[in-house]
XYZ file of C-alpha atoms in Angstrom:
690
model
C 87.387 113.512 102.195
C 86.640 113.937 105.608
C 88.795 114.356 108.229
C 87.844 111.018 110.363
C 88.144 109.140 107.142
C 91.864 110.102 106.967
C 92.160 109.162 110.512
C 90.829 105.795 110.156
C 93.225 105.288 107.082
C 95.967 106.399 109.208
C 95.058 104.261 112.348
C 95.491 100.805 110.396
C 94.769 98.063 112.561
C 95.021 100.775 115.682
C 91.493 101.693 115.180
C 90.098 101.855 118.636
C 86.793 102.987 117.495
C 84.108 103.553 119.753
C 81.945 100.548 120.799
C 78.158 100.693 120.147
C 77.370 97.097 121.057
C 75.430 97.274 124.245
C 75.486 93.605 125.091
C 79.017 93.586 125.067
C 79.427 96.699 126.832
C 77.466 95.376 129.543
C 79.377 92.292 129.900
C 82.814 93.431 129.762
C 83.511 97.220 129.961
C 84.013 97.104 133.647
C 87.323 95.431 133.225
C 88.550 98.679 131.098
C 88.093 101.336 133.835
C 90.739 100.999 136.258
C 94.429 100.019 135.760
C 96.911 98.982 138.268
C 100.557 98.545 137.435
C 103.282 96.876 139.494
C 106.587 98.205 138.457
C 108.040 100.714 135.746
C 110.024 100.887 132.922
C 109.888 102.630 129.456
C 108.236 100.061 127.727
C 105.583 99.501 130.390
C 104.827 103.189 130.185
C 104.190 102.574 126.143
C 101.820 99.648 127.145
C 99.957 101.987 129.691
C 99.857 104.627 127.118
C 98.415 102.275 124.502
C 95.640 101.013 127.005
C 94.636 104.568 128.022
C 94.608 105.550 124.416
C 92.367 102.526 123.622
C 89.951 102.424 126.265
C 89.382 106.362 126.049
C 88.536 106.298 122.339
C 86.449 102.737 123.100
C 84.780 103.690 125.857
C 84.673 107.616 125.951
C 86.409 107.974 129.159
C 89.860 107.337 130.160
C 90.611 104.443 132.601
C 91.904 105.431 136.060
C 95.359 104.450 136.398
C 97.242 103.878 139.870
C 100.910 102.510 140.415
C 99.636 99.545 142.706
C 96.668 97.022 142.927
C 93.587 97.645 145.001
C 89.863 96.460 145.359
C 89.210 99.130 142.234
C 91.757 97.402 139.826
C 89.954 95.728 136.843
C 93.102 95.180 134.764
C 96.887 94.449 136.387
C 99.865 94.909 134.434
C 103.497 94.326 135.302
C 106.392 91.846 134.715
C 106.526 88.463 136.417
C 109.470 89.622 138.971
C 107.510 92.633 140.128
C 104.289 90.647 140.593
C 105.857 87.337 141.970
C 105.063 88.943 145.365
C 101.422 89.637 144.803
C 98.576 87.054 145.285
C 97.720 86.111 141.794
C 98.678 82.411 141.757
C 101.337 82.828 139.097
C 103.208 79.616 138.122
C 106.875 79.882 138.232
C 107.420 76.809 135.828
C 104.899 78.761 133.191
C 107.024 81.503 132.973
C 110.351 79.504 133.185
C 109.258 77.918 129.869
C 108.660 81.398 127.921
C 111.281 83.411 126.364
C 111.996 86.870 127.439
C 109.162 88.181 125.073
C 106.525 85.797 126.406
C 103.336 86.622 128.753
C 100.393 85.206 130.323
C 96.713 86.942 129.665
C 94.173 85.491 132.249
C 91.012 86.205 134.129
C 91.517 86.265 137.541
C 89.470 86.457 140.977
C 91.294 89.007 143.193
C 89.794 90.725 146.080
C 86.434 89.351 145.336
C 86.537 90.861 141.926
C 87.055 89.644 138.158
C 90.328 91.073 136.811
C 92.612 90.676 133.826
C 96.208 90.058 134.358
C 98.780 90.851 131.679
C 101.806 89.413 132.729
C 105.199 89.453 131.044
C 108.296 87.830 131.468
C 110.115 90.771 130.762
C 108.384 94.461 130.159
C 108.591 93.355 126.272
C 105.894 90.623 127.238
C 103.678 93.384 129.066
C 103.601 95.337 126.047
C 102.783 92.230 123.792
C 100.148 91.334 126.208
C 98.527 94.720 125.998
C 97.665 94.604 122.193
C 96.642 90.947 122.247
C 93.665 92.242 124.763
C 93.105 95.081 122.622
C 92.770 92.603 119.801
C 90.357 90.581 121.509
C 88.339 93.693 122.380
C 88.374 94.750 119.028
C 86.920 91.436 117.832
C 84.472 91.512 120.712
C 85.597 88.329 122.264
C 84.718 87.271 125.861
C 86.907 88.629 128.615
C 85.438 86.138 131.173
C 87.789 83.339 131.424
C 90.876 84.399 129.693
C 93.763 81.933 130.143
C 96.174 82.610 127.401
C 100.073 81.936 127.355
C 101.884 83.230 124.580
C 105.484 83.874 123.186
C 106.968 84.391 120.001
C 108.052 81.239 118.090
C 111.109 83.401 115.840
C 114.117 85.104 117.939
C 114.453 88.027 115.348
C 111.322 89.753 113.608
C 112.692 92.247 111.443
C 111.794 94.703 108.952
C 114.222 96.275 106.618
C 113.688 99.578 104.769
C 115.400 100.331 101.640
C 115.041 104.602 102.095
C 117.235 106.723 100.861
C 118.096 110.087 102.701
C 117.125 112.048 99.710
C 113.271 110.813 100.625
C 113.064 108.187 97.992
C 112.329 104.577 98.658
C 114.004 101.896 96.316
C 110.979 99.728 95.862
C 108.668 101.849 97.425
C 105.139 102.216 96.406
C 103.371 104.073 99.172
C 105.274 107.718 98.881
C 108.390 108.887 99.915
C 110.300 107.664 103.388
C 108.969 108.617 106.775
C 112.282 108.710 107.804
C 114.114 111.280 105.367
C 113.775 114.164 103.389
C 116.360 116.058 101.401
C 118.847 114.144 102.601
C 118.240 115.190 106.177
C 116.141 113.291 108.809
C 112.800 114.141 108.845
C 111.092 116.491 111.806
C 108.178 114.368 111.918
C 109.146 112.333 114.860
C 105.001 111.588 115.798
C 104.795 109.613 112.827
C 107.673 107.367 113.488
C 106.410 106.904 116.934
C 102.938 105.920 115.424
C 105.002 103.578 113.340
C 106.724 102.239 115.914
C 103.298 101.700 117.860
C 101.766 99.634 114.679
C 104.754 97.401 114.557
C 105.046 96.730 118.286
C 100.990 95.709 118.107
C 102.252 93.001 115.685
C 105.317 91.613 117.233
C 108.149 93.174 115.312
C 111.296 93.627 117.355
C 113.900 94.519 115.104
C 114.305 97.477 112.255
C 117.013 98.629 109.649
C 116.272 102.001 108.813
C 118.162 102.706 105.135
C 118.569 101.139 102.255
C 121.034 98.239 101.916
C 122.706 99.928 98.796
C 124.322 102.477 100.480
C 125.885 104.884 98.071
C 126.580 108.384 98.962
C 129.171 108.885 101.913
C 127.308 112.193 102.690
C 124.571 110.368 103.958
C 126.035 107.310 105.688
C 124.058 107.080 109.009
C 127.495 105.909 110.740
C 128.812 109.121 110.738
C 129.479 111.396 113.745
C 127.396 114.061 111.955
C 124.170 112.028 111.463
C 124.452 109.540 114.688
C 122.581 112.045 117.009
C 119.820 111.942 114.491
C 119.946 107.908 114.400
C 119.884 108.071 118.286
C 116.603 109.963 118.461
C 115.153 107.487 115.941
C 116.406 104.219 118.263
C 115.148 106.033 121.373
C 111.359 106.099 119.860
C 111.754 102.413 118.660
C 113.587 101.337 121.733
C 110.228 102.345 123.880
C 108.099 99.735 121.714
C 110.724 96.790 122.228
C 112.072 97.114 118.648
C 116.001 97.286 118.180
C 117.442 99.455 115.798
C 120.237 98.062 112.602
C 121.962 100.120 110.067
C 123.069 99.048 106.713
C 126.577 99.688 105.756
C 128.608 100.195 102.690
C 131.472 97.550 103.043
C 133.889 100.310 101.721
C 133.269 102.955 104.377
C 136.902 102.682 105.753
C 138.014 104.387 102.217
C 134.916 106.477 101.653
C 134.581 107.961 105.520
C 138.430 107.156 106.480
C 141.778 107.878 105.248
C 142.598 104.373 104.425
C 143.383 102.853 100.740
C 141.725 99.783 101.395
C 138.838 98.059 102.657
C 140.673 94.322 102.722
C 138.837 92.763 105.669
C 142.207 91.128 106.950
C 144.212 94.260 106.614
C 144.939 95.306 110.538
C 144.073 98.865 109.823
C 140.634 98.344 108.361
C 140.000 96.216 111.170
C 140.839 98.892 113.825
C 138.938 101.575 111.886
C 135.597 99.165 112.218
C 136.135 98.641 115.695
C 136.576 102.243 116.571
C 133.551 102.920 114.408
C 131.518 100.241 116.342
C 132.609 101.694 119.695
C 131.435 105.214 118.758
C 127.904 104.056 117.700
C 127.459 101.980 120.868
C 128.600 105.479 123.012
C 125.468 106.854 121.305
C 123.092 103.735 120.905
C 123.716 101.489 123.865
C 121.377 98.711 122.511
C 122.511 98.864 118.819
C 121.342 95.730 116.881
C 124.324 95.459 114.266
C 124.819 96.080 110.569
C 123.106 94.925 107.469
C 125.259 94.108 104.927
C 125.049 93.626 101.256
C 128.171 92.850 99.563
C 129.824 91.777 96.173
C 126.455 92.005 94.638
C 124.827 94.319 92.137
C 127.944 96.398 92.054
C 128.274 96.757 95.674
C 131.656 96.500 97.197
C 132.960 93.686 99.156
C 135.716 91.012 100.074
C 135.806 89.930 96.392
C 137.781 92.953 95.549
C 140.671 91.616 97.972
C 140.579 88.062 97.091
C 138.886 87.411 100.241
C 135.557 85.458 100.803
C 132.335 86.377 102.242
C 133.355 84.637 105.760
C 136.236 87.005 105.771
C 134.086 90.249 105.417
C 131.482 89.162 107.744
C 133.964 88.024 110.530
C 135.755 91.133 110.542
C 132.709 93.073 110.993
C 131.476 90.431 113.698
C 134.587 90.678 115.473
C 134.230 94.827 116.152
C 130.511 93.974 117.170
C 131.056 90.972 119.486
C 132.171 93.032 122.686
C 128.830 95.000 122.555
C 126.429 92.058 121.593
C 125.897 93.119 117.923
C 125.596 90.900 115.197
C 126.211 91.172 111.254
C 123.169 90.443 109.071
C 125.066 89.341 105.667
C 122.762 89.189 102.759
C 123.037 86.211 100.459
C 121.589 87.843 97.657
C 124.972 87.555 95.802
C 125.076 86.778 91.775
C 126.794 87.969 88.698
C 124.277 90.068 87.363
C 126.221 90.592 84.243
C 126.474 86.864 83.300
C 125.449 85.913 79.852
C 121.997 83.982 79.802
C 122.604 82.477 76.584
C 125.019 80.357 78.084
C 122.591 77.592 79.955
C 125.392 76.449 82.257
C 125.011 79.167 84.059
C 121.931 79.726 86.493
C 121.284 82.546 89.015
C 119.398 80.625 91.154
C 122.407 78.531 91.673
C 124.335 81.535 92.832
C 123.846 81.818 96.872
C 124.191 78.284 97.471
C 127.428 77.945 95.178
C 128.625 80.982 97.054
C 127.823 80.186 100.661
C 127.700 76.348 100.876
C 131.549 75.819 101.117
C 131.719 78.375 103.667
C 129.461 76.677 106.309
C 131.081 76.688 109.898
C 133.592 79.357 108.984
C 131.480 82.325 110.116
C 131.560 83.723 113.777
C 128.925 83.000 115.970
C 127.473 86.744 115.656
C 127.310 86.484 111.721
C 123.750 85.478 110.487
C 123.113 85.053 106.761
C 120.043 86.269 105.314
C 118.266 84.124 102.630
C 115.685 85.235 100.446
C 112.732 82.582 100.435
C 113.530 81.623 96.748
C 116.427 81.476 94.759
C 115.762 83.937 92.407
C 113.948 87.537 93.552
C 110.872 87.753 95.343
C 108.636 85.913 92.231
C 104.908 85.033 92.731
C 105.982 81.515 92.614
C 109.403 79.765 92.845
C 110.754 76.860 95.198
C 111.971 77.475 98.491
C 115.721 78.402 98.478
C 118.020 75.116 98.454
C 120.275 77.635 101.302
C 117.654 76.998 103.660
C 118.934 74.089 105.840
C 121.883 73.761 103.957
C 124.122 75.333 106.336
C 124.172 73.498 109.618
C 126.673 75.245 111.323
C 125.848 78.820 110.195
C 123.105 81.107 111.619
C 120.405 81.663 109.090
C 117.290 84.179 108.929
C 115.026 84.148 105.814
C 114.038 87.268 103.929
C 110.423 87.727 102.459
C 109.453 90.916 100.731
C 106.067 92.718 101.819
C 106.578 95.537 99.201
C 105.146 93.926 96.187
C 108.006 94.154 93.833
C 107.179 91.696 91.388
C 103.295 91.329 92.464
C 101.709 94.686 91.708
C 103.260 96.989 93.458
C 100.763 97.701 96.001
C 98.462 99.029 93.014
C 97.322 95.129 92.525
C 96.009 93.048 95.529
C 98.189 90.205 95.998
C 97.928 89.080 100.044
C 101.104 87.440 100.371
C 100.795 85.609 103.807
C 99.765 81.993 102.222
C 102.906 82.279 99.998
C 105.094 82.783 103.281
C 103.210 80.043 104.670
C 104.032 77.737 102.082
C 107.544 78.583 102.551
C 107.569 78.074 106.214
C 106.029 74.696 105.908
C 108.018 73.308 103.099
C 109.738 70.314 104.305
C 113.596 70.581 103.682
C 114.484 66.973 104.826
C 117.656 68.597 106.007
C 117.660 66.194 108.745
C 114.921 63.902 107.630
C 111.293 64.303 107.116
C 109.875 67.068 109.309
C 112.838 69.186 108.747
C 110.697 72.418 107.762
C 111.944 76.018 106.724
C 109.872 77.133 110.245
C 112.219 74.744 112.313
C 115.123 76.030 110.431
C 114.341 79.860 110.856
C 113.079 79.353 114.531
C 116.504 77.899 115.170
C 115.186 74.673 116.694
C 116.438 72.326 114.011
C 120.317 73.179 114.087
C 120.140 75.341 117.584
C 121.331 78.694 115.989
C 122.784 80.972 118.452
C 120.550 83.749 116.118
C 117.666 82.986 113.987
C 114.189 84.564 112.723
C 112.799 86.181 109.655
C 113.341 89.581 108.428
C 111.309 91.382 105.129
C 111.362 94.683 103.219
C 108.754 96.885 104.620
C 106.155 98.131 102.336
C 105.323 101.513 104.188
C 105.702 105.077 102.960
C 104.736 108.520 103.769
C 100.926 108.038 101.974
C 98.194 108.770 104.344
C 97.152 105.187 104.962
C 100.983 104.266 104.901
C 100.939 101.530 102.340
C 99.177 103.150 99.234
C 96.587 100.474 98.684
C 94.431 100.196 101.981
C 94.405 96.472 101.598
C 98.447 96.010 101.334
C 98.411 96.894 105.040
C 97.022 93.175 105.268
C 100.695 92.336 104.182
C 102.649 93.994 106.917
C 100.251 93.155 109.721
C 100.601 89.704 108.549
C 104.086 89.518 108.348
C 104.062 90.312 112.040
C 101.534 88.119 113.100
C 103.029 85.153 111.203
C 106.728 85.588 112.428
C 105.310 85.606 116.012
C 103.380 82.163 115.097
C 103.930 80.600 112.147
C 101.451 78.409 112.905
C 98.584 80.659 112.480
C 96.607 79.807 109.313
C 96.211 82.399 106.634
C 92.641 82.614 107.116
C 92.955 83.263 110.922
C 95.337 86.233 110.051
C 92.999 87.921 107.312
C 89.770 87.658 109.336
C 91.772 89.307 112.327
C 93.149 91.934 110.101
C 89.808 92.874 108.871
C 88.135 92.862 112.290
C 90.860 95.405 113.600
C 90.624 97.526 110.546
C 87.208 97.674 109.253
C 85.289 96.046 112.305
C 83.131 93.312 112.919
C 80.150 93.551 110.166
C 79.940 89.717 109.010
C 79.657 90.990 105.178
C 82.680 93.258 105.593
C 84.436 90.376 107.258
C 83.725 87.465 104.750
C 84.104 89.667 101.403
C 87.379 91.361 102.360
C 89.155 87.934 103.749
C 87.971 85.887 100.616
C 89.261 88.809 98.256
C 92.328 88.395 100.316
C 92.701 84.820 100.181
C 91.927 84.405 96.421
C 94.153 87.349 95.452
C 97.775 85.511 95.187
C 96.228 82.807 92.849
C 94.504 85.487 90.739
C 97.399 87.478 90.482
C 99.599 84.383 89.525
C 96.877 83.678 87.034
C 97.277 86.576 84.763
C 100.851 87.003 85.084
C 103.099 83.861 85.372
C 101.784 80.585 86.074
C 103.805 77.344 86.264
C 106.660 79.009 87.893
C 108.225 80.551 84.816
C 108.839 84.165 86.322
C 110.027 87.630 85.147
C 108.098 88.860 82.233
C 108.023 92.194 83.875
C 109.126 95.864 82.017
C 112.863 96.256 83.091
C 113.806 98.800 85.827
C 110.534 99.616 87.292
C 108.833 96.114 87.369
C 105.601 96.552 86.973
C 103.394 95.377 84.014
C 104.165 92.834 81.244
C 107.371 92.467 79.206
C 107.569 89.398 77.949
C 111.077 89.022 76.888
C 112.048 91.808 78.969
C 114.340 92.132 82.168
C 117.442 94.521 83.202
C 120.155 91.891 81.924
C 117.936 89.955 79.587
C 119.883 91.535 76.565
C 121.566 88.165 76.454
C 118.519 86.480 76.089
C 115.130 85.837 78.399
C 114.643 84.019 81.511
C 112.089 82.012 80.385
C 113.779 80.393 77.127
C 110.901 80.293 75.128
C 111.216 79.377 71.366
C 108.984 78.036 68.798
C 109.130 74.684 70.327
C 108.828 74.994 73.793
C 109.298 77.049 77.139
C 110.909 76.647 80.461
C 114.287 76.351 82.128
C 115.937 72.868 82.236
C 117.505 73.058 85.963
C 118.096 68.932 85.835
C 120.677 67.382 87.120
C 121.871 65.231 83.718
C 121.148 67.888 80.967
C 120.445 71.243 82.621
C 122.079 73.722 85.149
C 122.320 71.133 87.729
C 119.897 73.311 90.236
C 117.775 70.715 91.188
C 120.733 68.734 92.621
C 121.047 71.605 95.510
C 118.122 70.177 97.233
C 117.824 67.518 99.813
C 116.420 63.956 98.939
C 113.600 63.490 98.016
C 113.110 67.222 97.012
C 116.189 66.626 94.887
C 114.771 63.850 92.849
C 110.914 65.127 92.781
C 112.151 68.636 91.095
C 114.550 66.474 88.619
C 111.635 64.403 87.418
C 109.137 65.733 84.514
C 106.924 63.281 85.956
C 107.395 64.010 89.562
C 107.810 67.728 89.499
C 104.582 69.720 90.764
C 102.966 71.600 87.826
C 102.924 74.903 89.756
C 106.827 74.934 89.434
C 107.455 72.769 86.171
C 108.692 75.637 83.966
C 111.206 76.589 86.783
C 112.723 73.146 86.513
C 112.195 71.877 82.920
C 111.924 72.843 79.297
C 108.906 71.321 77.799
C 107.097 71.314 74.698
C 104.203 73.975 74.333
C 101.815 70.734 73.630
C 103.345 68.997 77.042
C 100.144 67.810 79.264
C 100.326 68.863 82.975
C 98.451 66.546 85.573
C 95.458 68.550 85.210
C 95.285 67.235 81.394
C 95.693 70.722 79.924
C 98.466 71.470 77.813
C 101.245 74.151 79.043
C 100.111 76.299 76.067
C 96.057 76.077 76.802
C 97.032 76.445 80.384
C 98.472 79.618 79.695
C 95.828 80.906 77.744
C 93.215 79.796 80.251
C 94.714 81.275 83.120
C 95.314 84.459 81.525
C 91.546 84.908 80.532
C 90.516 83.375 83.926
C 92.234 86.218 85.754
C 90.882 89.160 84.173
C 87.707 87.526 84.607
C 88.743 87.424 88.662
C 89.698 90.745 89.143
C 86.478 92.026 87.334
C 84.638 89.668 90.318
C 86.993 91.319 92.760
C 85.788 94.754 91.979
C 82.165 93.762 91.921
C 82.689 92.077 95.512
C 84.060 95.610 96.534
C 81.489 97.484 95.116
C 78.917 95.535 97.329
C 80.680 97.356 100.475
C 79.919 100.963 99.378
C 78.657 102.472 102.276
C 79.593 99.759 104.879
C 83.404 101.261 104.622
C 84.407 104.933 105.231
C 84.610 106.754 102.071
C 88.390 107.630 101.613
C 89.277 103.642 101.858
C 86.607 102.343 99.727
C 87.290 104.671 96.984
C 91.225 103.960 97.499
C 90.584 100.309 96.867
C 88.082 100.855 94.221
C 90.781 102.986 92.531
C 93.606 100.391 92.762
C 91.035 97.765 91.773
C 90.246 99.595 88.542
C 94.300 99.848 87.991
C 94.489 96.122 88.426
C 91.913 95.198 85.888
C 93.709 97.578 83.659
C 96.949 95.587 84.281
C 95.427 92.055 83.860
C 94.166 92.973 80.663
C 97.537 93.997 79.607
C 99.203 90.872 80.590
C 96.586 88.698 79.132
C 96.875 89.952 75.859
C 100.757 90.687 75.852
C 101.220 86.926 77.213
C 98.805 85.384 75.133
C 99.594 86.899 71.708
C 103.258 86.238 72.451
C 102.937 82.738 72.780
C 100.184 82.320 70.304
C 102.879 83.963 67.703
C 105.578 81.848 69.393
C 104.150 78.386 69.224
C 101.558 78.914 66.709
C 98.994 76.791 68.324
C 95.735 78.516 68.620
C 93.202 78.802 71.453
C 91.092 75.523 71.915
C 88.296 78.030 73.045
C 88.467 80.331 70.025
C 88.585 83.046 72.165
C 90.124 86.555 70.549
C 93.690 86.667 70.917
C 95.578 89.792 69.267
C-alpha cells in the first residue's frame, strides 16, 4: 500500500490535491497568493493555518500572509467588527441579520484589484467562510463573482461519542477510540486536531467525548484526576469553534463522593453537583454542559427516589446555570424488561408517555434529546411523536451516523435521504407547515436552545470510518445540520468532489451508489417498516426472531396468518394517537397508512394487498431478491472505477461490497425461508427459497 494512498484515506474531505487544471489555474490561482488578516484570535489562526496548508498543497507554494491589507492582498479575512473601518462596502444590515456563526464570501475590487473577502460575524464565521472557499476551489468553481451570505440554520450541531476509556467504542465499527487507550487519554493529540479540522469544515460546533453509559467510577471524566486531560482536548476543539460536553453518571455523588443518595431534591446532592460544576469551569471556562442518560437500560436516575425527569434535569441545570452551561437529557427511556407478549405495552410509546406530561416543568437550560424515531435507529420508522409535542421544552433531535442497525459500515447506507425525510416531515404541531426542521431550529416554538445531535461513526482506522464511503455520512451530517434545505443530491456530489476529485465518471458513479443505497439496504433487510430482525447484542446480520429482549416474543408479531404490530387507537397499543391530526388519522387507518410504514402500525394478513397491488408476502419475496441483485450491481459499478481511484480506497470499498453481498444473500435466504414456512404461501415467481 502506497503511503500516499493512506494519506488520502486519512484526509477524508480535506484532500487539497495539487491542481492540474491549467485553465482554472490561469483564471483563479492569483487569488490564492497573498492573504491579508484583519484582527486576530485563536480561531482566526486556525482558519489561516487551513488556508496556508490548502494553498501550499494545491498550488505548490505557500501564500504570503500579512497582518494588514495592501495592494498585493488577494484574500482578506477577518471579522466584521475588525473590518468595519476598512473600505469594503460591508452592509451593516446584512451582518445584523446573521447569527454569530454567519459570514459573507464576496469578490470585491480593492485598490484596483479583485480580492476575495472572507468576513465573519465573529471569528467562527471566518473559519466557516474559509472552508466554504476551499470547497469551491476543490470543486473548481469560479471565484470571479462570489457573493455568498451564509449562516447555520441550527444553533446546536453536536456529535455524541460513545467512547470508553479502555479504548473500545460502543457501537463502534471503525476501530478503537481516538481519545482513549488502556484507561488513559491518548498521547496522539495531532489526530484529535485533525478530527477537529474535519468537523469544523462541515460546521459541527459541539461534541461530547465519552459514552452516555458511564460505568466505571475510575474513568469518570469529571474527576479532578482526569479534568486536566479533558482540558487539553477542550483546548484543541475550542480552536476550531467546537464546544466540549461530557456524559455523566447520575449517581456520581454516590460513586465519587461520600453521599448515600443521588436524590435530586436532597440539598447535599444539589451542593455536591454545584461544587463539581464550579470545579469543571475552573478547568474549562467554556464548558458546554452534561449529556445524561438516566432511568433507561439499567442506568441510574431520579426514578430510584420517586422523582421524575424534570426533577433530575433541573437539579443539574441549576448547577450549570451560573456558568452558561446546559443539560442535554436523553429521552431514550423505556422499560427494557417489559413483556412483549402483552400487546398493550409498546416501547414506541415510552418517550412520549414519560415526557409529554412534564412539558413546561423543565428549566430553560435543559434540552431534551429525542431520537428521530420512536424505536432505535431503524432503516424505516415513523418520526417520533415527541418532536413538536412539547411546546414549552427545548428539544434537539438525535440521529445515528454509526450504522448500528444499518450494516455497521460494512454495508453501504447513505443516511442523508433518511434524515431529510425526518426533517421535512410535517408534524402539524401548529398546523400545516410545522416541519421537524422548524422544530429543531427553534423557530416553531422559539426555543432558547435547539438543534441536532448524532452518534459519531469514527474510530482510529486509517480512514476514520472503516468503510471509506461511510465518510459521506459524517460529512453529510455536518452539511445537513448547517443547512437542512440542501438536497441529498447536492450533498452527495459535494462529498464526492472534495473526497475523490472531479472526474465526471467518478462523481456520477459514486453519487448514484450513495443515493440508491438506503433503499437497497431496506430491500434485503426489513421493508414495510417492520424493523428488528437482527442478531442480538452485536446487531449485524439476520435473526428473524432475535433481539435482546425477544425472549418474550418477537417485535414483528408474525404468526401463520399475518405480520405487523397493531398500534391503532381502537384495537392496538394506541401509539398512533400520539400524533397530531391528520397524521394520527393517516397512521391509524389501514387504507391511508403509507405502505412503507404499514407493518409498523398494522397487523395484516400476508395476503393483504399493498397500494402497488402486491401482497405483503410477495413484496417481501420480491424485495429480498431485488436487494441482492442491487448489491451485485453496486459491485459492478464500483469495479468500473479501478484505476480512477487510489489503490487503498478502491480495495477498501471493494472488500466492503463483497461483505455486503454476503450479508444480503444471508438476509434474503433467512427472511424468505422464514416467511414461506410461516405462511405456507409460495413465491409467485417460483424462485428458489430454501
